[in-house]
Structures are given as C-alpha cells and as structure tokens.
mmCIF file of C-alpha atoms in Angstrom:
data_model
loop_
_atom_site.group_PDB
_atom_site.id
_atom_site.type_symbol
_atom_site.label_atom_id
_atom_site.label_comp_id
_atom_site.label_asym_id
_atom_site.label_seq_id
_atom_site.Cartn_x
_atom_site.Cartn_y
_atom_site.Cartn_z
ATOM 1 C CA MET A 1 62.383 128.993 85.632
ATOM 2 C CA SER A 2 61.844 127.995 89.127
ATOM 3 C CA ALA A 3 64.050 125.466 91.091
ATOM 4 C CA ASN A 4 61.126 123.061 90.998
ATOM 5 C CA ASN A 5 61.259 123.073 87.284
ATOM 6 C CA TYR A 6 64.798 121.736 87.107
ATOM 7 C CA LEU A 7 65.456 118.027 86.800
ATOM 8 C CA PHE A 8 68.061 118.153 89.657
ATOM 9 C CA SER A 9 67.985 120.967 92.430
ATOM 10 C CA GLY A 10 68.439 121.349 96.156
ATOM 11 C CA SER A 11 70.372 119.526 98.858
ATOM 12 C CA ILE A 12 71.995 116.502 97.142
ATOM 13 C CA VAL A 13 74.198 114.308 99.461
ATOM 14 C CA ALA A 14 77.424 112.663 98.090
ATOM 15 C CA ILE A 15 76.813 109.875 100.402
ATOM 16 C CA VAL A 16 79.575 107.926 102.139
ATOM 17 C CA THR A 17 79.892 104.337 101.345
ATOM 18 C CA PRO A 18 79.792 102.463 104.811
ATOM 19 C CA MET A 19 82.129 99.905 105.478
ATOM 20 C CA ASP A 20 82.866 97.359 108.279
ATOM 21 C CA SER A 21 86.317 97.233 110.001
ATOM 22 C CA SER A 22 87.590 95.000 107.189
ATOM 23 C CA GLY A 23 86.675 97.429 104.432
ATOM 24 C CA GLU A 24 83.697 95.446 103.271
ATOM 25 C CA ILE A 25 80.689 97.418 102.252
ATOM 26 C CA ASP A 26 77.964 97.719 104.960
ATOM 27 C CA PHE A 27 74.709 97.475 103.308
ATOM 28 C CA VAL A 28 72.658 97.428 106.420
ATOM 29 C CA ARG A 29 74.111 100.925 107.561
ATOM 30 C CA LEU A 30 73.786 101.976 103.765
ATOM 31 C CA LYS A 31 69.956 101.312 104.071
ATOM 32 C CA SER A 32 69.820 103.281 107.204
ATOM 33 C CA LEU A 33 71.567 106.290 105.738
ATOM 34 C CA VAL A 34 68.979 106.243 102.982
ATOM 35 C CA GLU A 35 66.177 106.240 105.275
ATOM 36 C CA HIS A 36 68.025 109.042 107.227
ATOM 37 C CA HIS A 37 68.225 111.295 104.199
ATOM 38 C CA ILE A 38 64.751 110.642 103.146
ATOM 39 C CA ALA A 39 63.486 111.620 106.622
ATOM 40 C CA ALA A 40 65.690 114.724 106.654
ATOM 41 C CA GLY A 41 64.528 116.197 103.401
ATOM 42 C CA THR A 42 67.437 115.558 101.172
ATOM 43 C CA ASP A 43 66.518 116.047 97.670
ATOM 44 C CA ALA A 44 68.469 113.560 95.874
ATOM 45 C CA ILE A 45 71.546 110.878 96.707
ATOM 46 C CA VAL A 46 74.752 110.675 94.637
ATOM 47 C CA SER A 47 75.730 106.899 95.063
ATOM 48 C CA VAL A 48 79.520 106.195 94.818
ATOM 49 C CA GLY A 49 80.834 109.508 93.999
ATOM 50 C CA THR A 50 84.172 110.842 95.345
ATOM 51 C CA THR A 51 82.860 110.863 98.952
ATOM 52 C CA GLY A 52 81.420 107.293 98.346
ATOM 53 C CA GLU A 53 85.057 105.997 97.444
ATOM 54 C CA ALA A 54 84.290 105.107 94.015
ATOM 55 C CA ALA A 55 88.108 105.089 93.147
ATOM 56 C CA THR A 56 88.715 102.108 95.525
ATOM 57 C CA LEU A 57 85.590 100.107 94.669
ATOM 58 C CA SER A 58 85.666 97.673 91.712
ATOM 59 C CA ILE A 59 83.155 98.105 88.954
ATOM 60 C CA ASP A 60 81.188 95.389 90.347
ATOM 61 C CA GLU A 61 81.068 96.871 93.715
ATOM 62 C CA ASN A 62 80.351 100.258 92.258
ATOM 63 C CA VAL A 63 77.285 98.935 90.356
ATOM 64 C CA LYS A 64 75.967 96.792 93.227
ATOM 65 C CA THR A 65 76.231 99.657 95.724
ATOM 66 C CA ILE A 66 74.374 102.021 93.357
ATOM 67 C CA LEU A 67 71.533 99.291 92.727
ATOM 68 C CA LYS A 68 71.270 98.840 96.381
ATOM 69 C CA THR A 69 70.826 102.350 97.055
ATOM 70 C CA VAL A 70 68.214 102.522 94.248
ATOM 71 C CA GLU A 71 66.334 99.460 96.059
ATOM 72 C CA PHE A 72 66.762 101.156 99.522
ATOM 73 C CA ALA A 73 65.369 104.524 98.047
ATOM 74 C CA ASP A 74 62.319 102.572 96.584
ATOM 75 C CA GLY A 75 61.253 105.460 94.297
ATOM 76 C CA ARG A 76 61.169 108.039 97.275
ATOM 77 C CA ILE A 77 64.379 109.954 96.416
ATOM 78 C CA PRO A 78 66.278 110.159 93.053
ATOM 79 C CA VAL A 79 69.553 108.357 93.123
ATOM 80 C CA ILE A 80 72.406 109.649 90.968
ATOM 81 C CA ALA A 81 74.985 107.205 90.008
ATOM 82 C CA GLY A 82 78.776 108.002 90.017
ATOM 83 C CA ALA A 83 79.664 106.722 86.721
ATOM 84 C CA GLY A 84 83.066 108.495 85.541
ATOM 85 C CA ALA A 85 86.536 107.187 84.674
ATOM 86 C CA ASN A 86 89.526 108.501 83.342
ATOM 87 C CA ALA A 87 89.203 105.928 80.258
ATOM 88 C CA THR A 88 86.296 106.875 78.131
ATOM 89 C CA SER A 89 85.764 103.319 77.292
ATOM 90 C CA GLU A 90 85.525 102.470 81.130
ATOM 91 C CA ALA A 91 83.092 105.251 81.811
ATOM 92 C CA ILE A 92 80.838 104.066 78.861
ATOM 93 C CA VAL A 93 80.997 100.475 80.242
ATOM 94 C CA MET A 94 79.912 101.685 83.675
ATOM 95 C CA THR A 95 77.125 103.838 82.183
ATOM 96 C CA LYS A 96 75.488 101.094 80.012
ATOM 97 C CA LEU A 97 75.383 98.772 83.169
ATOM 98 C CA LEU A 98 73.114 101.341 84.640
ATOM 99 C CA ASN A 99 70.856 101.883 81.753
ATOM 100 C CA ASP A 100 67.977 99.929 83.113
ATOM 101 C CA SER A 101 68.844 100.254 86.938
ATOM 102 C CA GLY A 102 66.334 103.109 88.012
ATOM 103 C CA VAL A 103 68.915 105.697 88.680
ATOM 104 C CA ALA A 104 67.792 109.218 87.769
ATOM 105 C CA GLY A 105 71.057 110.168 86.052
ATOM 106 C CA CYS A 106 74.852 109.707 86.078
ATOM 107 C CA LEU A 107 77.479 111.871 87.583
ATOM 108 C CA SER A 108 80.744 111.767 85.401
ATOM 109 C CA VAL A 109 84.042 113.223 86.489
ATOM 110 C CA VAL A 110 86.411 114.889 84.269
ATOM 111 C CA PRO A 111 89.061 112.266 83.399
ATOM 112 C CA TYR A 112 91.794 112.291 86.161
ATOM 113 C CA TYR A 113 95.542 112.060 85.711
ATOM 114 C CA ASN A 114 95.828 111.761 82.089
ATOM 115 C CA LYS A 115 95.181 115.540 81.741
ATOM 116 C CA PRO A 116 92.986 115.783 78.415
ATOM 117 C CA THR A 117 92.641 118.716 76.323
ATOM 118 C CA GLN A 118 89.389 120.800 76.116
ATOM 119 C CA GLU A 119 88.748 118.760 72.902
ATOM 120 C CA GLY A 120 89.426 115.551 74.600
ATOM 121 C CA MET A 121 87.077 116.296 77.377
ATOM 122 C CA TYR A 122 84.435 117.237 75.080
ATOM 123 C CA GLN A 123 84.645 114.044 72.989
ATOM 124 C CA HIS A 124 84.818 112.036 76.153
ATOM 125 C CA PHE A 125 81.584 113.147 77.498
ATOM 126 C CA LYS A 126 79.814 113.374 74.147
ATOM 127 C CA ALA A 127 80.643 109.754 73.792
ATOM 128 C CA ILE A 128 79.347 108.778 77.209
ATOM 129 C CA ALA A 129 76.173 110.657 76.579
ATOM 130 C CA GLU A 130 75.626 108.936 73.250
ATOM 131 C CA CYS A 131 75.689 105.605 74.911
ATOM 132 C CA THR A 132 72.734 106.204 77.031
ATOM 133 C CA ASP A 133 69.415 107.902 77.576
ATOM 134 C CA LEU A 134 70.145 108.637 81.178
ATOM 135 C CA PRO A 135 70.635 112.431 82.054
ATOM 136 C CA GLN A 136 74.341 113.280 82.540
ATOM 137 C CA ILE A 137 75.816 115.674 85.061
ATOM 138 C CA LEU A 138 79.471 116.831 84.264
ATOM 139 C CA TYR A 139 81.703 116.873 87.569
ATOM 140 C CA ASN A 140 84.366 119.431 87.364
ATOM 141 C CA VAL A 141 86.891 119.132 90.329
ATOM 142 C CA PRO A 142 90.400 120.277 88.950
ATOM 143 C CA SER A 143 92.019 119.853 92.619
ATOM 144 C CA ARG A 144 91.591 116.126 92.147
ATOM 145 C CA THR A 145 91.648 115.714 88.510
ATOM 146 C CA GLY A 146 94.484 117.944 87.310
ATOM 147 C CA SER A 147 92.282 119.296 84.470
ATOM 148 C CA ASP A 148 89.750 121.978 84.423
ATOM 149 C CA LEU A 149 86.673 121.828 82.262
ATOM 150 C CA LEU A 150 86.107 125.402 81.205
ATOM 151 C CA PRO A 151 82.908 127.024 80.861
ATOM 152 C CA GLU A 152 83.201 127.178 77.098
ATOM 153 C CA THR A 153 83.655 123.558 76.820
ATOM 154 C CA ILE A 154 80.534 123.156 79.160
ATOM 155 C CA ALA A 155 78.623 125.268 76.809
ATOM 156 C CA ARG A 156 79.333 122.935 73.910
ATOM 157 C CA LEU A 157 78.505 119.930 75.901
ATOM 158 C CA SER A 158 75.134 121.519 76.933
ATOM 159 C CA LYS A 159 74.166 121.380 73.409
ATOM 160 C CA VAL A 160 74.202 117.351 73.692
ATOM 161 C CA GLU A 161 70.645 116.355 74.537
ATOM 162 C CA ASN A 162 70.924 114.348 77.660
ATOM 163 C CA ILE A 163 73.894 116.512 79.212
ATOM 164 C CA VAL A 164 71.740 118.605 81.656
ATOM 165 C CA ALA A 165 73.942 119.852 84.411
ATOM 166 C CA VAL A 166 77.417 120.459 85.724
ATOM 167 C CA LYS A 167 78.788 119.911 89.358
ATOM 168 C CA GLU A 168 81.282 122.737 89.616
ATOM 169 C CA ALA A 169 83.737 122.019 92.591
ATOM 170 C CA THR A 170 86.206 124.865 91.941
ATOM 171 C CA GLY A 171 84.615 127.360 94.486
ATOM 172 C CA ASP A 172 84.893 130.014 91.772
ATOM 173 C CA LEU A 173 81.686 131.888 91.975
ATOM 174 C CA SER A 174 82.249 133.845 88.726
ATOM 175 C CA ARG A 175 81.532 130.669 86.875
ATOM 176 C CA VAL A 176 77.827 130.467 87.943
ATOM 177 C CA LYS A 177 76.989 133.591 85.859
ATOM 178 C CA LYS A 178 79.424 132.547 83.042
ATOM 179 C CA ILE A 179 78.222 129.259 82.595
ATOM 180 C CA LYS A 180 74.544 130.105 82.818
ATOM 181 C CA GLU A 181 75.121 132.793 80.120
ATOM 182 C CA LEU A 182 77.015 130.425 77.830
ATOM 183 C CA ALA A 183 74.964 127.128 78.288
ATOM 184 C CA GLY A 184 71.444 128.842 78.909
ATOM 185 C CA ASP A 185 69.512 129.190 82.060
ATOM 186 C CA ALA A 186 67.765 125.617 81.556
ATOM 187 C CA PHE A 187 71.224 124.118 82.045
ATOM 188 C CA ILE A 188 71.599 123.132 85.808
ATOM 189 C CA PHE A 189 74.418 124.390 88.074
ATOM 190 C CA LEU A 190 75.184 122.356 91.029
ATOM 191 C CA SER A 191 77.875 123.665 93.476
ATOM 192 C CA GLY A 192 80.337 120.907 94.526
ATOM 193 C CA ASP A 193 81.792 123.096 97.106
ATOM 194 C CA ASP A 194 80.166 123.512 100.548
ATOM 195 C CA ALA A 195 81.787 126.499 101.485
ATOM 196 C CA THR A 196 80.362 128.522 98.540
ATOM 197 C CA GLY A 197 77.225 126.396 98.005
ATOM 198 C CA LEU A 198 74.844 129.138 99.409
ATOM 199 C CA GLU A 199 76.380 131.782 97.493
ATOM 200 C CA SER A 200 76.144 130.052 94.160
ATOM 201 C CA ILE A 201 72.402 129.614 94.654
ATOM 202 C CA LYS A 202 72.182 133.456 95.444
ATOM 203 C CA LEU A 203 73.927 133.752 91.950
ATOM 204 C CA GLY A 204 71.541 131.477 90.064
ATOM 205 C CA GLY A 205 72.462 127.970 90.932
ATOM 206 C CA GLN A 206 70.172 125.176 91.676
ATOM 207 C CA GLY A 207 71.763 123.432 94.288
ATOM 208 C CA VAL A 208 74.544 121.800 96.162
ATOM 209 C CA ILE A 209 75.976 118.270 95.793
ATOM 210 C CA SER A 210 77.332 118.280 99.587
ATOM 211 C CA VAL A 211 79.607 116.502 101.766
ATOM 212 C CA THR A 212 78.297 118.280 104.835
ATOM 213 C CA ASN A 213 74.904 116.867 103.989
ATOM 214 C CA ASN A 214 76.142 113.594 105.340
ATOM 215 C CA VAL A 215 76.337 114.845 108.846
ATOM 216 C CA ALA A 216 73.741 117.706 108.794
ATOM 217 C CA ALA A 217 71.251 116.619 106.309
ATOM 218 C CA ALA A 218 68.170 118.335 107.747
ATOM 219 C CA ASP A 219 70.179 121.593 107.981
ATOM 220 C CA MET A 220 71.452 121.519 104.481
ATOM 221 C CA ALA A 221 67.969 120.771 102.975
ATOM 222 C CA LYS A 222 66.375 123.654 104.839
ATOM 223 C CA MET A 223 69.112 125.990 103.942
ATOM 224 C CA CYS A 224 68.992 125.005 100.306
ATOM 225 C CA HIS A 225 65.241 125.231 100.165
ATOM 226 C CA LEU A 226 65.209 128.733 101.875
ATOM 227 C CA ALA A 227 67.698 129.915 99.485
ATOM 228 C CA LEU A 228 66.014 128.643 96.241
ATOM 229 C CA ASN A 229 62.795 130.486 97.649
ATOM 230 C CA GLY A 230 64.757 133.659 98.030
ATOM 231 C CA GLN A 231 64.866 133.669 101.851
ATOM 232 C CA PHE A 232 68.438 134.403 102.081
ATOM 233 C CA ASP A 233 68.651 135.913 105.456
ATOM 234 C CA GLU A 234 67.243 132.710 107.014
ATOM 235 C CA ALA A 235 69.567 130.485 104.794
ATOM 236 C CA GLU A 236 72.575 132.512 105.754
ATOM 237 C CA LYS A 237 71.967 131.963 109.616
ATOM 238 C CA ILE A 238 72.107 128.100 109.147
ATOM 239 C CA ASN A 239 74.992 128.534 106.768
ATOM 240 C CA GLU A 240 76.961 130.475 109.295
ATOM 241 C CA ARG A 241 76.272 127.677 111.758
ATOM 242 C CA LEU A 242 77.589 125.039 109.293
ATOM 243 C CA MET A 243 80.562 126.872 107.953
ATOM 244 C CA ALA A 244 82.905 125.229 110.521
ATOM 245 C CA LEU A 245 81.786 121.913 109.006
ATOM 246 C CA HIS A 246 82.220 123.041 105.326
ATOM 247 C CA LYS A 247 85.755 123.921 106.100
ATOM 248 C CA ASN A 248 86.726 121.261 108.693
ATOM 249 C CA LEU A 249 85.505 118.357 106.755
ATOM 250 C CA PHE A 250 88.378 118.795 104.385
ATOM 251 C CA VAL A 251 91.112 118.940 106.983
ATOM 252 C CA GLU A 252 92.340 115.753 105.266
ATOM 253 C CA SER A 253 91.266 114.419 101.900
ATOM 254 C CA ASN A 254 87.454 113.932 101.474
ATOM 255 C CA PRO A 255 86.042 111.550 102.637
ATOM 256 C CA ILE A 256 88.430 110.884 105.354
ATOM 257 C CA PRO A 257 86.882 113.463 107.859
ATOM 258 C CA VAL A 258 83.420 113.146 106.809
ATOM 259 C CA LYS A 259 83.488 109.335 107.319
ATOM 260 C CA TRP A 260 84.934 109.924 110.821
ATOM 261 C CA ALA A 261 82.274 112.462 111.647
ATOM 262 C CA ALA A 262 79.397 110.105 110.484
ATOM 263 C CA TYR A 263 80.976 107.557 112.740
ATOM 264 C CA ARG A 264 81.143 109.987 115.701
ATOM 265 C CA LEU A 265 77.519 110.839 115.315
ATOM 266 C CA GLY A 266 76.523 107.115 115.099
ATOM 267 C CA LEU A 267 75.363 107.160 111.494
ATOM 268 C CA ILE A 268 77.752 104.442 110.463
ATOM 269 C CA ASP A 269 79.495 101.659 112.660
ATOM 270 C CA SER A 270 83.143 102.095 111.604
ATOM 271 C CA PRO A 271 85.188 105.089 110.086
ATOM 272 C CA THR A 272 87.079 102.592 107.927
ATOM 273 C CA LEU A 273 88.284 103.569 104.520
ATOM 274 C CA ARG A 274 90.003 101.654 101.961
ATOM 275 C CA LEU A 275 93.651 101.957 101.335
ATOM 276 C CA PRO A 276 95.488 104.215 100.222
ATOM 277 C CA LEU A 277 92.972 106.229 102.445
ATOM 278 C CA THR A 278 93.383 106.017 106.113
ATOM 279 C CA THR A 279 91.350 107.004 109.138
ATOM 280 C CA LEU A 280 91.362 110.772 110.298
ATOM 281 C CA SER A 281 94.552 111.537 112.014
ATOM 282 C CA GLU A 282 94.086 111.752 115.794
ATOM 283 C CA HIS A 283 95.373 115.169 116.129
ATOM 284 C CA LEU A 284 92.720 116.609 113.589
ATOM 285 C CA GLN A 285 89.792 114.886 115.166
ATOM 286 C CA PRO A 286 89.327 117.522 117.562
ATOM 287 C CA LYS A 287 88.982 119.975 114.833
ATOM 288 C CA VAL A 288 85.929 117.914 113.149
ATOM 289 C CA GLU A 289 84.459 117.389 116.618
ATOM 290 C CA GLU A 290 84.418 121.082 117.281
ATOM 291 C CA ALA A 291 82.641 121.710 113.945
ATOM 292 C CA LEU A 292 79.986 119.235 114.839
ATOM 293 C CA ASN A 293 79.445 120.988 118.133
ATOM 294 C CA ILE A 294 79.280 124.483 116.487
ATOM 295 C CA ALA A 295 76.840 123.059 114.156
ATOM 296 C CA GLY A 296 74.621 121.598 117.093
ATOM 297 C CA LEU A 297 74.916 117.944 116.278
ATOM 298 C CA LEU A 298 76.582 116.908 119.451
#
C-alpha cells in the first residue's frame, strides 16, 4: 500500500496555539499559521494537541480553536482535532462536539495521571470510537501520561472499525515493525518523535506528527515526501540539517521552546503560554536560536 492510499500520512504539524501577551487566543495569527502550512506543503494539521496547549484550554476554547482551524483551512488541508482526556466521559463529550465539525479525525491521548491498565485503555478508546464515526488516532506518549499503550493493545484496538492509526511518541523504533505485524499493514503508524521520525518512515511508517514542522514546515514536508517515495539519501540530508531543532525544541517541556522559536521567526506575535507553563528560560534561548541557524531559518 503506498503512502497516498493511507488516510493520514506525510508531514503533519502539531500546531501551536498563538496567544497574545495576556494569554488570550490570537485567531488572527492562527489564520496566518494555517495559510503558512498550506503554502509550505504540510499534509495535515493537528489542532489543540499537546503542542497546542490543550491541557490549559477550556473545552469551549478547545472546540472553538478547532472549529476556527477548520474554517481557516477551508477544505484545503485536513484538520485533526485533539480530543483526548484522562476521563473517558470527558473525551466522549469532546468527541461528540466535533461530530459535524468538518474535522478529518480525532487524536486521542492515553489517559494521563490516573495510570489505567491495558484493559482500561482498551475500554477507554473503544468507548470513544463507538460514540462517533470520525476516524480515531491513538496517541501514545508515556513520558507525559505515565502509561504505555502496548503494541498488543494497539492491535486489539485496530479491530475497532474507526480506530485507524497510532501516533507513537516513544521514540522506540522497534515498535514500527511490531505494531505493523500485530495490527496489519493497513493500520497507520505516525511517529510522534521528530528525532526518529525519518527512521520510522524508513521502517514502514506513514509520516510524522511534528513539533519541528511549526518552524520548518517546508523542510519537513519535503523530507517526509522524499522518504515516502524511497528517496532516503535526499531525505537524510534535510533531516541532518533539522536534527538540532528536533533535539533543542525539547530543552524545556514542549511547547515552551517551539513557541519561542515561532515567535523568534515572526510566525506569532508573542511567545506567551498559559500557566503553569512559562516562556523559554533566557539561558536556553541561544540553544534554540543556534538550532534555527543550523537549519537555515535565520
């Protein structure tokens, strides 16, 4: 199956949510970011995921931001909605609110803090999927949630009709083959780790849900498209130039560094985040600026 036959593939941006200096969402800048990604060749947008500060937006703000992103995209680029929660009931409410929104699918994170069992995670995602016809992307990021959605559980969930993909942010490349073997080749594997994203495509993955894409959209799109076409040498050259970004955009918790980087490039008007997140520490700003320079963005 070629990448073009998969519902979700390529370079997918986990887009930042622009805010003004008081922490209010800046929809003017959000519109310009959507235009920026369309022009750069980004394949899809994840609205209000981890990088979009979903955790500090109210449900109303989450939904409004997603709906505005869909409106600004105007059918030119798929929008995937961040719709996860650590309570199954809350995730169902959020997902139902998006049923007729025009989103292409939902990204649903493993429940965080409460540390469910594998059976609990299976029942959680199954219940969400059964409340909607929207395609569902599982999101496994144990470093943040405290729980690891194992390949065997992903394989069980892949049998639920509208659970079509996983975003794997462990950086464990052995999982690409294992998940493909257990869930079948039609099940979509998306890397959630920029530093190993290219390698995951080489191993059979379909693309990357990327933080780096926020500041290097055209390069990420070109790299993913080359890799999906088997042109790995050319893709590797781009990836080498972006590797400092892949690493230095995580010198503090995401999205602190990438929001500062987007501000430094003039893509947003303020690096403001909502508490408890604070702006990138001054002593780390040169590391992010250096990565932007290495990437040829400054």
